[in-house]
mmCIF file of N, CA and C in Angstrom:
data_model
loop_
_atom_site.group_PDB
_atom_site.id
_atom_site.type_symbol
_atom_site.label_atom_id
_atom_site.label_comp_id
_atom_site.label_asym_id
_atom_site.label_seq_id
_atom_site.Cartn_x
_atom_site.Cartn_y
_atom_site.Cartn_z
ATOM 1 N N MET A 137 115.974 11.589 46.464
ATOM 2 C CA MET A 137 116.042 13.456 46.539
ATOM 3 C C MET A 137 117.515 13.321 45.562
ATOM 4 N N ASN A 138 117.596 13.963 44.962
ATOM 5 C CA ASN A 138 118.611 14.230 44.116
ATOM 6 C C ASN A 138 120.404 15.130 44.776
ATOM 7 N N ILE A 139 121.006 14.764 45.295
ATOM 8 C CA ILE A 139 121.751 15.620 45.548
ATOM 9 C C ILE A 139 123.246 14.869 45.196
ATOM 10 N N PRO A 140 123.706 15.482 43.605
ATOM 11 C CA PRO A 140 124.824 15.361 43.569
ATOM 12 C C PRO A 140 126.243 15.317 44.313
ATOM 13 N N SER A 141 127.180 14.262 44.149
ATOM 14 C CA SER A 141 128.192 14.675 45.269
ATOM 15 C C SER A 141 129.550 15.300 44.435
ATOM 16 N N ASP A 142 129.340 15.632 43.395
ATOM 17 C CA ASP A 142 130.410 16.499 42.835
ATOM 18 C C ASP A 142 130.338 18.330 42.467
ATOM 19 N N LEU A 143 129.015 18.384 43.509
ATOM 20 C CA LEU A 143 128.640 19.564 43.546
ATOM 21 C C LEU A 143 128.824 20.231 45.122
ATOM 22 N N LYS A 144 128.970 21.602 45.561
ATOM 23 C CA LYS A 144 128.706 22.170 46.625
ATOM 24 C C LYS A 144 127.781 22.383 46.523
ATOM 25 N N TYR A 145 127.256 23.097 47.853
ATOM 26 C CA TYR A 145 126.236 23.511 48.666
ATOM 27 C C TYR A 145 125.978 24.645 49.411
ATOM 28 N N THR A 146 124.887 25.450 49.536
ATOM 29 C CA THR A 146 124.777 26.915 50.394
ATOM 30 C C THR A 146 123.853 26.291 51.693
ATOM 31 N N LYS A 147 124.023 26.656 52.934
ATOM 32 C CA LYS A 147 122.946 26.595 53.951
ATOM 33 C C LYS A 147 121.382 27.174 53.260
ATOM 34 N N ASP A 148 121.586 28.264 52.041
ATOM 35 C CA ASP A 148 120.284 28.832 51.503
ATOM 36 C C ASP A 148 119.763 27.844 50.498
ATOM 37 N N HIS A 149 120.380 26.563 50.296
ATOM 38 C CA HIS A 149 119.782 25.399 48.881
ATOM 39 C C HIS A 149 120.692 26.137 47.874
ATOM 40 N N GLU A 150 121.720 26.771 47.822
ATOM 41 C CA GLU A 150 121.862 26.804 46.212
ATOM 42 C C GLU A 150 122.841 25.789 45.975
ATOM 43 N N TRP A 151 123.092 25.202 44.975
ATOM 44 C CA TRP A 151 124.084 24.324 44.419
ATOM 45 C C TRP A 151 125.041 24.834 43.241
ATOM 46 N N VAL A 152 126.589 24.666 43.617
ATOM 47 C CA VAL A 152 127.806 25.426 43.104
ATOM 48 C C VAL A 152 128.330 24.284 42.291
ATOM 49 N N LYS A 153 128.523 24.655 40.906
ATOM 50 C CA LYS A 153 129.544 23.720 40.095
ATOM 51 C C LYS A 153 130.666 24.790 40.200
ATOM 52 N N ILE A 154 132.241 24.419 40.199
ATOM 53 C CA ILE A 154 132.925 25.033 40.072
ATOM 54 C C ILE A 154 134.236 24.473 38.741
ATOM 55 N N GLU A 155 134.106 25.277 37.879
ATOM 56 C CA GLU A 155 134.734 25.218 36.608
ATOM 57 C C GLU A 155 135.757 26.345 36.374
ATOM 58 N N GLY A 156 137.190 25.780 36.713
ATOM 59 C CA GLY A 156 138.195 26.801 37.126
ATOM 60 C C GLY A 156 137.757 27.845 37.794
ATOM 61 N N ASP A 157 137.723 29.460 37.073
ATOM 62 C CA ASP A 157 137.363 30.257 38.012
ATOM 63 C C ASP A 157 136.190 31.055 37.467
ATOM 64 N N THR A 158 135.155 30.202 37.649
ATOM 65 C CA THR A 158 133.711 30.263 37.135
ATOM 66 C C THR A 158 133.258 29.201 38.460
ATOM 67 N N ALA A 159 131.892 29.541 38.098
ATOM 68 C CA ALA A 159 130.995 28.587 38.861
ATOM 69 C C ALA A 159 130.072 28.634 38.423
ATOM 70 N N LEU A 160 128.941 27.803 37.788
ATOM 71 C CA LEU A 160 127.679 27.703 37.524
ATOM 72 C C LEU A 160 126.596 27.474 39.249
ATOM 73 N N VAL A 161 125.908 28.232 39.178
ATOM 74 C CA VAL A 161 124.557 28.561 40.421
ATOM 75 C C VAL A 161 123.288 27.998 40.017
ATOM 76 N N GLY A 162 122.689 27.183 40.847
ATOM 77 C CA GLY A 162 121.305 27.325 40.385
ATOM 78 C C GLY A 162 120.985 26.559 42.152
ATOM 79 N N ILE A 163 119.461 25.765 42.258
ATOM 80 C CA ILE A 163 118.697 25.673 43.369
ATOM 81 C C ILE A 163 119.067 24.065 43.533
ATOM 82 N N THR A 164 118.663 23.976 44.644
ATOM 83 C CA THR A 164 118.819 22.069 44.611
ATOM 84 C C THR A 164 117.289 21.639 44.380
ATOM 85 N N ASP A 165 117.503 20.274 44.076
ATOM 86 C CA ASP A 165 116.384 19.656 44.339
ATOM 87 C C ASP A 165 115.266 19.716 45.264
ATOM 88 N N PHE A 166 116.070 19.790 46.710
ATOM 89 C CA PHE A 166 115.230 19.852 48.001
ATOM 90 C C PHE A 166 114.495 21.460 47.840
ATOM 91 N N ALA A 167 115.043 22.534 47.241
ATOM 92 C CA ALA A 167 114.706 23.258 47.314
ATOM 93 C C ALA A 167 113.313 23.637 46.292
ATOM 94 N N GLN A 168 113.399 23.536 45.456
ATOM 95 C CA GLN A 168 112.710 23.387 44.110
ATOM 96 C C GLN A 168 111.458 22.492 44.825
ATOM 97 N N GLY A 169 111.473 21.346 45.149
ATOM 98 C CA GLY A 169 110.464 20.646 45.636
ATOM 99 C C GLY A 169 109.567 21.561 46.842
ATOM 100 N N GLU A 170 110.278 22.364 47.718
ATOM 101 C CA GLU A 170 109.671 22.977 48.755
ATOM 102 C C GLU A 170 108.656 24.235 47.987
ATOM 103 N N LEU A 171 109.254 25.029 47.091
ATOM 104 C CA LEU A 171 108.996 26.022 46.436
ATOM 105 C C LEU A 171 107.407 25.790 45.582
ATOM 106 N N GLY A 172 107.533 24.235 44.870
ATOM 107 C CA GLY A 172 106.500 24.012 44.050
ATOM 108 C C GLY A 172 106.977 24.238 43.049
ATOM 109 N N ASP A 173 105.739 24.606 42.064
ATOM 110 C CA ASP A 173 105.809 24.768 40.303
ATOM 111 C C ASP A 173 106.400 26.384 40.253
ATOM 112 N N ILE A 174 107.996 26.301 39.608
ATOM 113 C CA ILE A 174 108.823 27.738 39.361
ATOM 114 C C ILE A 174 107.875 27.988 38.576
ATOM 115 N N VAL A 175 107.471 29.633 38.179
ATOM 116 C CA VAL A 175 106.727 30.354 37.308
ATOM 117 C C VAL A 175 107.626 31.363 36.784
ATOM 118 N N TYR A 176 108.586 32.106 37.502
ATOM 119 C CA TYR A 176 109.178 33.326 37.201
ATOM 120 C C TYR A 176 110.787 32.851 37.894
ATOM 121 N N VAL A 177 111.943 33.608 37.195
ATOM 122 C CA VAL A 177 113.265 33.517 37.915
ATOM 123 C C VAL A 177 113.658 35.098 37.173
ATOM 124 N N GLU A 178 113.742 35.802 38.209
ATOM 125 C CA GLU A 178 114.495 37.268 37.900
ATOM 126 C C GLU A 178 115.821 37.225 38.309
ATOM 127 N N VAL A 179 116.619 38.024 37.825
ATOM 128 C CA VAL A 179 118.406 37.764 37.808
ATOM 129 C C VAL A 179 118.395 39.287 37.064
ATOM 130 N N GLU A 180 118.480 40.274 37.734
ATOM 131 C CA GLU A 180 118.889 41.557 36.938
ATOM 132 C C GLU A 180 120.099 42.209 37.414
ATOM 133 N N THR A 181 121.162 41.409 37.856
ATOM 134 C CA THR A 181 122.514 41.465 38.500
ATOM 135 C C THR A 181 123.773 40.953 37.541
ATOM 136 N N VAL A 182 123.328 40.817 36.364
ATOM 137 C CA VAL A 182 124.730 40.264 35.285
ATOM 138 C C VAL A 182 125.149 41.343 34.730
ATOM 139 N N ASP A 183 126.261 41.182 35.116
ATOM 140 C CA ASP A 183 127.669 42.003 34.942
ATOM 141 C C ASP A 183 127.656 43.021 35.649
ATOM 142 N N GLU A 184 127.625 42.587 37.526
ATOM 143 C CA GLU A 184 127.606 43.397 38.300
ATOM 144 C C GLU A 184 128.509 42.583 39.618
ATOM 145 N N THR A 185 129.334 42.614 40.240
ATOM 146 C CA THR A 185 129.814 42.773 41.451
ATOM 147 C C THR A 185 129.438 42.440 42.602
ATOM 148 N N LEU A 186 129.362 41.126 42.897
ATOM 149 C CA LEU A 186 128.275 41.244 44.707
ATOM 150 C C LEU A 186 129.254 40.574 45.406
ATOM 151 N N ASP A 187 128.842 40.285 46.700
ATOM 152 C CA ASP A 187 129.759 39.605 47.773
ATOM 153 C C ASP A 187 128.940 38.482 48.022
ATOM 154 N N ILE A 188 129.640 37.612 48.761
ATOM 155 C CA ILE A 188 129.575 36.171 48.933
ATOM 156 C C ILE A 188 127.703 36.532 49.534
ATOM 157 N N GLU A 189 127.083 36.166 49.847
ATOM 158 C CA GLU A 189 125.589 35.692 50.364
ATOM 159 C C GLU A 189 124.635 37.226 50.221
ATOM 160 N N GLU A 190 125.014 37.784 49.146
ATOM 161 C CA GLU A 190 124.389 39.219 48.771
ATOM 162 C C GLU A 190 123.117 38.298 47.760
ATOM 163 N N VAL A 191 122.123 38.985 47.707
ATOM 164 C CA VAL A 191 120.735 38.390 46.684
ATOM 165 C C VAL A 191 121.148 39.149 45.399
ATOM 166 N N PHE A 192 121.215 38.026 44.457
ATOM 167 C CA PHE A 192 121.468 38.077 43.284
ATOM 168 C C PHE A 192 119.866 38.004 42.565
ATOM 169 N N GLY A 193 118.579 37.756 42.889
ATOM 170 C CA GLY A 193 117.923 37.636 42.080
ATOM 171 C C GLY A 193 116.788 36.876 42.902
ATOM 172 N N THR A 194 115.626 36.713 42.458
ATOM 173 C CA THR A 194 114.540 36.218 43.177
ATOM 174 C C THR A 194 113.846 35.038 42.345
ATOM 175 N N VAL A 195 113.120 34.151 42.629
ATOM 176 C CA VAL A 195 112.301 32.946 42.143
ATOM 177 C C VAL A 195 111.218 32.800 42.770
ATOM 178 N N GLU A 196 110.311 32.910 41.875
ATOM 179 C CA GLU A 196 108.726 32.964 41.835
ATOM 180 C C GLU A 196 107.827 31.602 42.081
ATOM 181 N N ALA A 197 107.242 30.998 42.399
ATOM 182 C CA ALA A 197 106.840 29.813 42.626
ATOM 183 C C ALA A 197 105.060 30.368 42.957
ATOM 184 N N VAL A 198 104.547 29.452 42.248
ATOM 185 C CA VAL A 198 102.954 29.316 42.836
ATOM 186 C C VAL A 198 102.326 30.287 44.187
ATOM 187 N N LYS A 199 103.405 29.396 44.928
ATOM 188 C CA LYS A 199 102.834 30.244 46.277
ATOM 189 C C LYS A 199 103.669 31.057 46.921
ATOM 190 N N THR A 200 104.848 31.466 46.124
ATOM 191 C CA THR A 200 105.562 32.114 47.395
ATOM 192 C C THR A 200 107.270 32.912 46.492
ATOM 193 N N VAL A 201 107.823 33.478 47.040
ATOM 194 C CA VAL A 201 108.757 34.068 46.095
ATOM 195 C C VAL A 201 109.696 34.384 47.299
ATOM 196 N N SER A 202 110.989 33.787 46.505
ATOM 197 C CA SER A 202 112.311 33.613 47.620
ATOM 198 C C SER A 202 113.309 34.591 46.921
ATOM 199 N N ASP A 203 114.020 34.463 47.917
ATOM 200 C CA ASP A 203 115.739 35.392 47.175
ATOM 201 C C ASP A 203 116.841 34.539 46.943
ATOM 202 N N LEU A 204 117.198 34.962 45.907
ATOM 203 C CA LEU A 204 118.442 33.679 45.427
ATOM 204 C C LEU A 204 119.699 34.588 46.545
ATOM 205 N N PHE A 205 120.648 33.900 46.778
ATOM 206 C CA PHE A 205 121.752 34.483 47.731
ATOM 207 C C PHE A 205 123.295 33.578 46.603
ATOM 208 N N LEU A 206 123.966 34.741 46.488
ATOM 209 C CA LEU A 206 125.257 34.697 45.826
ATOM 210 C C LEU A 206 126.057 33.676 46.822
ATOM 211 N N PRO A 207 126.261 32.554 46.266
ATOM 212 C CA PRO A 207 127.504 31.759 46.950
ATOM 213 C C PRO A 207 128.716 31.883 47.195
ATOM 214 N N LEU A 208 129.454 33.244 46.422
ATOM 215 C CA LEU A 208 130.716 33.340 46.360
ATOM 216 C C LEU A 208 130.822 34.426 45.745
ATOM 217 N N SER A 209 131.456 35.380 46.209
ATOM 218 C CA SER A 209 131.626 36.745 45.808
ATOM 219 C C SER A 209 132.056 36.727 44.222
ATOM 220 N N GLY A 210 131.650 37.779 43.765
ATOM 221 C CA GLY A 210 132.435 37.676 42.187
ATOM 222 C C GLY A 210 131.301 38.605 41.294
ATOM 223 N N GLU A 211 131.893 38.677 39.994
ATOM 224 C CA GLU A 211 131.136 39.012 38.740
ATOM 225 C C GLU A 211 129.998 37.869 38.334
ATOM 226 N N ILE A 212 128.621 38.567 38.115
ATOM 227 C CA ILE A 212 127.587 37.665 37.115
ATOM 228 C C ILE A 212 127.834 38.028 36.243
ATOM 229 N N VAL A 213 128.432 36.795 35.746
ATOM 230 C CA VAL A 213 128.567 36.832 34.106
ATOM 231 C C VAL A 213 127.992 36.483 33.043
ATOM 232 N N GLU A 214 126.501 35.965 33.606
ATOM 233 C CA GLU A 214 126.130 34.877 32.488
ATOM 234 C C GLU A 214 124.666 34.346 33.471
ATOM 235 N N PHE A 215 123.075 34.780 32.837
ATOM 236 C CA PHE A 215 121.896 34.437 33.157
ATOM 237 C C PHE A 215 121.639 33.501 32.181
ATOM 238 N N ASN A 216 121.043 32.456 32.748
ATOM 239 C CA ASN A 216 120.192 31.281 31.782
ATOM 240 C C ASN A 216 119.186 31.614 31.283
ATOM 241 N N GLU A 217 119.012 32.499 29.998
ATOM 242 C CA GLU A 217 118.240 32.962 29.534
ATOM 243 C C GLU A 217 116.964 32.077 29.107
ATOM 244 N N ASN A 218 117.528 30.986 28.753
ATOM 245 C CA ASN A 218 116.409 29.595 28.531
ATOM 246 C C ASN A 218 115.084 29.873 29.790
ATOM 247 N N LEU A 219 115.412 30.844 31.130
ATOM 248 C CA LEU A 219 114.670 30.551 32.187
ATOM 249 C C LEU A 219 113.497 30.916 31.911
ATOM 250 N N GLU A 220 113.958 32.318 31.036
ATOM 251 C CA GLU A 220 113.088 33.465 30.948
ATOM 252 C C GLU A 220 111.647 32.728 30.231
ATOM 253 N N ASP A 221 111.619 32.128 29.371
ATOM 254 C CA ASP A 221 110.518 31.100 28.862
ATOM 255 C C ASP A 221 110.179 29.824 29.132
ATOM 256 N N GLU A 222 110.956 29.308 29.915
ATOM 257 C CA GLU A 222 111.005 28.106 30.483
ATOM 258 C C GLU A 222 111.143 27.881 32.449
ATOM 259 N N PRO A 223 110.917 28.890 33.053
ATOM 260 C CA PRO A 223 110.955 28.861 34.197
ATOM 261 C C PRO A 223 111.145 27.119 34.733
ATOM 262 N N GLU A 224 110.166 26.303 34.742
ATOM 263 C CA GLU A 224 109.983 25.134 34.860
ATOM 264 C C GLU A 224 110.856 24.450 34.872
ATOM 265 N N LYS A 225 112.427 24.346 34.063
ATOM 266 C CA LYS A 225 113.457 23.852 33.914
ATOM 267 C C LYS A 225 114.058 23.722 35.479
ATOM 268 N N VAL A 226 113.991 24.771 36.336
ATOM 269 C CA VAL A 226 114.232 24.941 37.647
ATOM 270 C C VAL A 226 113.727 23.417 38.371
ATOM 271 N N ASN A 227 112.418 23.168 38.309
ATOM 272 C CA ASN A 227 111.482 22.004 38.379
ATOM 273 C C ASN A 227 112.152 20.805 37.879
ATOM 274 N N SER A 228 112.446 20.711 36.662
ATOM 275 C CA SER A 228 112.456 19.549 36.019
ATOM 276 C C SER A 228 113.733 18.821 35.720
ATOM 277 N N ASP A 229 114.771 19.937 36.143
ATOM 278 C CA ASP A 229 116.257 19.807 35.900
ATOM 279 C C ASP A 229 116.958 20.917 36.772
ATOM 280 N N PRO A 230 116.951 20.712 37.914
ATOM 281 C CA PRO A 230 117.570 21.825 38.830
ATOM 282 C C PRO A 230 118.747 22.053 38.324
ATOM 283 N N TYR A 231 120.024 20.980 38.416
ATOM 284 C CA TYR A 231 121.169 20.794 37.983
ATOM 285 C C TYR A 231 121.973 20.668 36.989
ATOM 286 N N GLY A 232 121.019 20.671 35.909
ATOM 287 C CA GLY A 232 121.104 21.187 34.551
ATOM 288 C C GLY A 232 120.848 22.059 33.779
ATOM 289 N N ASP A 233 119.530 22.093 33.236
ATOM 290 C CA ASP A 233 119.088 22.709 32.026
ATOM 291 C C ASP A 233 118.698 23.832 33.276
ATOM 292 N N GLY A 234 118.259 23.825 33.949
ATOM 293 C CA GLY A 234 117.665 24.660 35.424
ATOM 294 C C GLY A 234 118.728 25.599 36.196
ATOM 295 N N TRP A 235 120.154 25.213 35.321
ATOM 296 C CA TRP A 235 121.251 26.120 36.517
ATOM 297 C C TRP A 235 120.468 28.088 36.007
ATOM 298 N N MET A 236 121.050 28.429 37.226
ATOM 299 C CA MET A 236 120.373 30.194 37.053
ATOM 300 C C MET A 236 121.515 30.964 36.521
ATOM 301 N N ILE A 237 122.970 31.003 37.051
ATOM 302 C CA ILE A 237 124.072 32.224 36.764
ATOM 303 C C ILE A 237 125.176 30.837 36.560
ATOM 304 N N LYS A 238 126.078 32.153 35.904
ATOM 305 C CA LYS A 238 127.513 31.812 36.108
ATOM 306 C C LYS A 238 128.129 32.947 36.356
ATOM 307 N N ILE A 239 129.121 32.432 37.587
ATOM 308 C CA ILE A 239 130.042 33.742 38.430
ATOM 309 C C ILE A 239 131.195 33.562 37.849
ATOM 310 N N LYS A 240 131.905 34.616 37.888
ATOM 311 C CA LYS A 240 133.603 34.462 38.057
ATOM 312 C C LYS A 240 133.830 35.295 39.382
ATOM 313 N N PHE A 241 134.365 34.114 40.153
ATOM 314 C CA PHE A 241 134.485 34.634 41.535
ATOM 315 C C PHE A 241 135.857 35.081 41.841
ATOM 316 N N SER A 242 135.563 35.993 42.752
ATOM 317 C CA SER A 242 137.121 36.863 43.189
ATOM 318 C C SER A 242 137.622 36.598 44.390
ATOM 319 N N ASP A 243 137.570 34.997 45.262
ATOM 320 C CA ASP A 243 138.085 34.572 46.395
ATOM 321 C C ASP A 243 138.058 33.313 46.260
ATOM 322 N N ALA A 244 138.887 32.499 45.852
ATOM 323 C CA ALA A 244 138.864 31.013 45.851
ATOM 324 C C ALA A 244 138.594 30.444 47.406
ATOM 325 N N SER A 245 139.298 31.314 48.403
ATOM 326 C CA SER A 245 139.400 30.309 49.526
ATOM 327 C C SER A 245 137.820 30.441 49.800
ATOM 328 N N GLU A 246 137.288 31.320 49.526
ATOM 329 C CA GLU A 246 135.305 31.101 49.907
ATOM 330 C C GLU A 246 134.605 29.625 49.709
ATOM 331 N N ILE A 247 135.491 28.863 48.295
ATOM 332 C CA ILE A 247 135.082 27.932 48.119
ATOM 333 C C ILE A 247 134.888 26.739 49.579
ATOM 334 N N ASP A 248 135.677 27.218 50.147
ATOM 335 C CA ASP A 248 136.170 26.133 51.607
ATOM 336 C C ASP A 248 135.114 26.466 52.281
ATOM 337 N N SER A 249 133.849 27.540 52.375
ATOM 338 C CA SER A 249 133.120 27.780 52.982
ATOM 339 C C SER A 249 131.427 26.944 52.681
ATOM 340 N N LEU A 250 131.610 26.251 51.681
ATOM 341 C CA LEU A 250 130.405 25.771 50.883
ATOM 342 C C LEU A 250 130.642 24.505 51.282
ATOM 343 N N MET A 251 129.413 23.706 51.306
ATOM 344 C CA MET A 251 129.266 22.206 52.130
ATOM 345 C C MET A 251 129.137 21.452 51.301
ATOM 346 N N SER A 252 129.619 20.282 51.674
ATOM 347 C CA SER A 252 129.547 18.860 50.659
ATOM 348 C C SER A 252 127.988 18.487 50.762
ATOM 349 N N ALA A 253 128.274 17.551 49.530
ATOM 350 C CA ALA A 253 126.880 16.736 49.484
ATOM 351 C C ALA A 253 126.334 15.930 50.929
ATOM 352 N N ASP A 254 127.537 15.401 51.586
ATOM 353 C CA ASP A 254 127.061 14.816 52.762
ATOM 354 C C ASP A 254 126.409 15.886 54.082
ATOM 355 N N ASP A 255 127.341 16.897 53.991
ATOM 356 C CA ASP A 255 127.000 18.187 54.730
ATOM 357 C C ASP A 255 125.875 18.652 54.387
ATOM 358 N N TYR A 256 125.346 18.631 53.492
ATOM 359 C CA TYR A 256 123.824 19.024 52.863
ATOM 360 C C TYR A 256 122.951 18.230 53.017
ATOM 361 N N LYS A 257 123.336 16.973 53.060
ATOM 362 C CA LYS A 257 122.099 15.799 53.083
ATOM 363 C C LYS A 257 121.699 16.465 54.981
ATOM 364 N N ALA A 258 122.822 15.721 55.450
ATOM 365 C CA ALA A 258 122.301 16.431 57.040
ATOM 366 C C ALA A 258 121.642 17.514 57.458
ATOM 367 N N LEU A 259 121.993 18.613 56.885
ATOM 368 C CA LEU A 259 121.089 20.052 56.742
ATOM 369 C C LEU A 259 119.985 19.685 56.602
ATOM 370 N N ILE A 260 119.489 19.148 55.541
ATOM 371 C CA ILE A 260 117.780 18.970 55.171
ATOM 372 C C ILE A 260 117.437 17.446 55.821
ATOM 373 N N GLY A 261 118.202 16.734 56.623
ATOM 374 C CA GLY A 261 117.759 15.666 57.149
ATOM 375 C C GLY A 261 117.635 14.629 55.994
ATOM 376 N N ALA A 262 117.998 14.661 55.097
ATOM 377 C CA ALA A 262 117.695 13.539 53.703
ATOM 378 C C ALA A 262 118.498 12.096 54.411
#
């Protein structure tokens, strides 16, 4: 299982890559494996400002639909539009081409509440 050490993680199985005052967000390799074949990613919150842990979208797999939770408070500034035509990128490259949103976070102190790769491994028993 791939759990990059340079990323931060949430208990809801999102990963976060901090880039200055923005962050890329997606779901983890573990999460995509649990969901199975992803057939649709819906994010209708672009240009909205949401609080930490609010639902920013959903991911639909063959067997279930799951909410996506915002890992940091802030404005959703971009959605990975490639996922509209190729949602399977979340399965094949969850930390690369399968990223979901970019947020401009509003409270950098919230980064401290995210998990390290080791903490996330402990959470999922890896």
